[in-house]
Each structure stands twice: as structure tokens, then as C-alpha cells.
XYZ file of C-alpha atoms in Angstrom:
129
model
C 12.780 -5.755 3.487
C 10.120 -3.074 3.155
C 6.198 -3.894 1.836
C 6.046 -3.661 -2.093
C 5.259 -0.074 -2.373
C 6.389 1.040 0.796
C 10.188 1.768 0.035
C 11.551 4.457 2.457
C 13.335 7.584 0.918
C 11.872 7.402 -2.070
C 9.220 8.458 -4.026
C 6.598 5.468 -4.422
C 4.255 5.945 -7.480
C 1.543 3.087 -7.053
C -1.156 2.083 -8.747
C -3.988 2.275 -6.368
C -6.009 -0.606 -6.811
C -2.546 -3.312 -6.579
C -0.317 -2.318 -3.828
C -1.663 -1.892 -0.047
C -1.792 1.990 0.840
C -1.132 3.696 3.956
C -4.188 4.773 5.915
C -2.450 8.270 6.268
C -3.812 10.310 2.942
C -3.455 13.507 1.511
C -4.882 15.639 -1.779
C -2.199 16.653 -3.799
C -3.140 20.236 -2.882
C -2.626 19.461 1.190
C 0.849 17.552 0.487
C 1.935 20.991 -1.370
C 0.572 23.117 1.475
C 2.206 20.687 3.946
C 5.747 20.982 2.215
C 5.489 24.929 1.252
C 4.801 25.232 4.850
C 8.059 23.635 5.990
C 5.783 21.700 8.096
C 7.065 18.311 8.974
C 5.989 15.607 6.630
C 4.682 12.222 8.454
C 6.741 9.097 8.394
C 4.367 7.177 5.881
C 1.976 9.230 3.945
C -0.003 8.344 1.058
C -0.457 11.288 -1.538
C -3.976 10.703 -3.527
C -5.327 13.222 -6.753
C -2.603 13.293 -9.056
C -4.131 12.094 -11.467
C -6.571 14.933 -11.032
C -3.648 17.418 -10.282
C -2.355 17.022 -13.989
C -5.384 18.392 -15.089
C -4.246 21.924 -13.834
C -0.507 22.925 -14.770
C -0.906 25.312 -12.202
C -1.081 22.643 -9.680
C 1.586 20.246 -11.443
C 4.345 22.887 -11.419
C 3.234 23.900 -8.004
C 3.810 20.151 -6.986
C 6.910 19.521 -8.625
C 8.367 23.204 -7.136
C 7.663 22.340 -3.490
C 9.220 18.810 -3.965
C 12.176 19.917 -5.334
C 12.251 22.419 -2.510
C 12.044 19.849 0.462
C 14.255 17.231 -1.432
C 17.271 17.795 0.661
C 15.438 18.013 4.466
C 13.495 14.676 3.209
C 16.240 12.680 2.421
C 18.104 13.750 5.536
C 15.762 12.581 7.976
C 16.060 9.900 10.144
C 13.929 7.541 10.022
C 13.482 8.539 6.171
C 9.563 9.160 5.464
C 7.729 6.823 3.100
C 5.767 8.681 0.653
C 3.468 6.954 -1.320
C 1.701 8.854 -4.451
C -1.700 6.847 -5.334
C -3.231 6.878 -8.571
C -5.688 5.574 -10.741
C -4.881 4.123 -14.281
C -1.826 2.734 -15.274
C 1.904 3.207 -16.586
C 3.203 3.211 -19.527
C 7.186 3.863 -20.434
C 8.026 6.744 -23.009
C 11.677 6.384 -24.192
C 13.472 7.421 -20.652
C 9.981 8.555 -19.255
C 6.951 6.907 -18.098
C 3.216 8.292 -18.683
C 0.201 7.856 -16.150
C -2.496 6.923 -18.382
C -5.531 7.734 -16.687
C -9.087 7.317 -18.507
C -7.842 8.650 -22.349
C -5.218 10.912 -20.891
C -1.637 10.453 -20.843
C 0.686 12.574 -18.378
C 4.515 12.416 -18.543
C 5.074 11.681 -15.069
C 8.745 13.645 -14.992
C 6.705 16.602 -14.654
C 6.249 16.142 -11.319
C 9.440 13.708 -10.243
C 11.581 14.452 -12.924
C 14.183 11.818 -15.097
C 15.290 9.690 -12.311
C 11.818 6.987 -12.467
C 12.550 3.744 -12.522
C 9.938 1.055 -12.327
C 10.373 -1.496 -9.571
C 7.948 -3.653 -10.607
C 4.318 -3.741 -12.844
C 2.006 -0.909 -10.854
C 5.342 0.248 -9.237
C 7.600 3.115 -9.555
C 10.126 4.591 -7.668
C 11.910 7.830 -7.891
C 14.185 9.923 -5.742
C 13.053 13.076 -3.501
């Protein structure tokens, strides 16, 4: 059974500050770079700034463009990578959504990973490449 937080094949959504992170970490901006690229993506990577990144909607649909892009060679790799996305603040659910609420901000977190978040447990979501 894999670490809390650490669930291969899957998106992990963490909040920083409650779930052990990998020592592997990359801006938001270098994890878009790295998938636009086509450049392989490390087994366990953790994925720090997005709480920054929704600041810029540039950078949020840049994000969520190059993840939907690399969706299918993720999740056909063997082993599967673990991807870990770090944040600060908390989450809170919206209907069928959940929002990062960082600081006074809210951001509707199916911007960048779309419908298909589930929360695995408190400080922990999951959701699919």
C-alpha cells in the first residue's frame, strides 16, 4: 500500500504542510515546460506554485493544456509516475468541485484537473491524469 499522498497514476493534490513530499520539486512553470517538451517526467515528482499559478490564467490554462496533452503517455507507463501537486491553504468542496483556498482566495481546482477529484482523505485529493 502506497504512503498517504503518494498514490501512483494519479494526480495527488496535497496540502503541503500534512502529507510527507518528495524531495524531487518542480515550479508549476518547469512541470509545464517538462511535459510541453515531451520530456520524460520522473517517477515521483512533487509539483510546488499552484497556488501561485492561479494567479495568472495564462499559466492555469497553460497547465491544464499540457496535462491533458501527456494524459495518455502518463498513464501508460510502467512503473506509473507519482505526481504530487503541493500547496499551501486548504480544500474546500463546491457542489461536484473542490476550491484551494489559499490566503482570501478561492480557486476551483477543475481548472487545472478537471471533474474527476475526489478527496481521499482531509489534506488529500486525488484525480486522474
Amino acid at each position: 500500500m502506497p504512503e498517504p499522498g503518494k498514490l501512483p497514476g494519479r494526480y495527488n493534490i496535497v496540502v503541503a504542510d500534512e502529507y510527507e513530499l518528495f524531495d524531487h520539486r518542480l515550479p508549476v512553470a518547469e512541470y509545464i515546460e517538462l511535459l510541453a517538451d515531451g520530456d520524460d517526467v520522473p517517477d515521483e515528482v512533487c509539483v510546488v506554485g499552484l497556488d501561485e499559478a492561479f494567479e495568472d490564467d495564462d499559466t492555469v490554462r497553460a497547465l491544464s493544456r499540457a496535462m491533458d496533452q501527456r494524459a495518455n503517455s502518463l498513464e501508460s507507463r510502467n512503473p506509473l509516475p507519482t505526481i504530487q501537486f503541493a500547496v499551501d491553504g486548504s480544500f474546500q468542496r463546491l457542489k461536484r468541485d473542490f476550491e484551494l483556498k489559499s490566503e482570501d482566495e478561492l480557486y476551483r481546482l477543475s481548472r487545472v484537473f478537471g471533474p474527476q477529484i475526489e478527496r481521499q482523505r482531509r489534506g488529500w485529493l486525488l484525480a486522474p491524469f
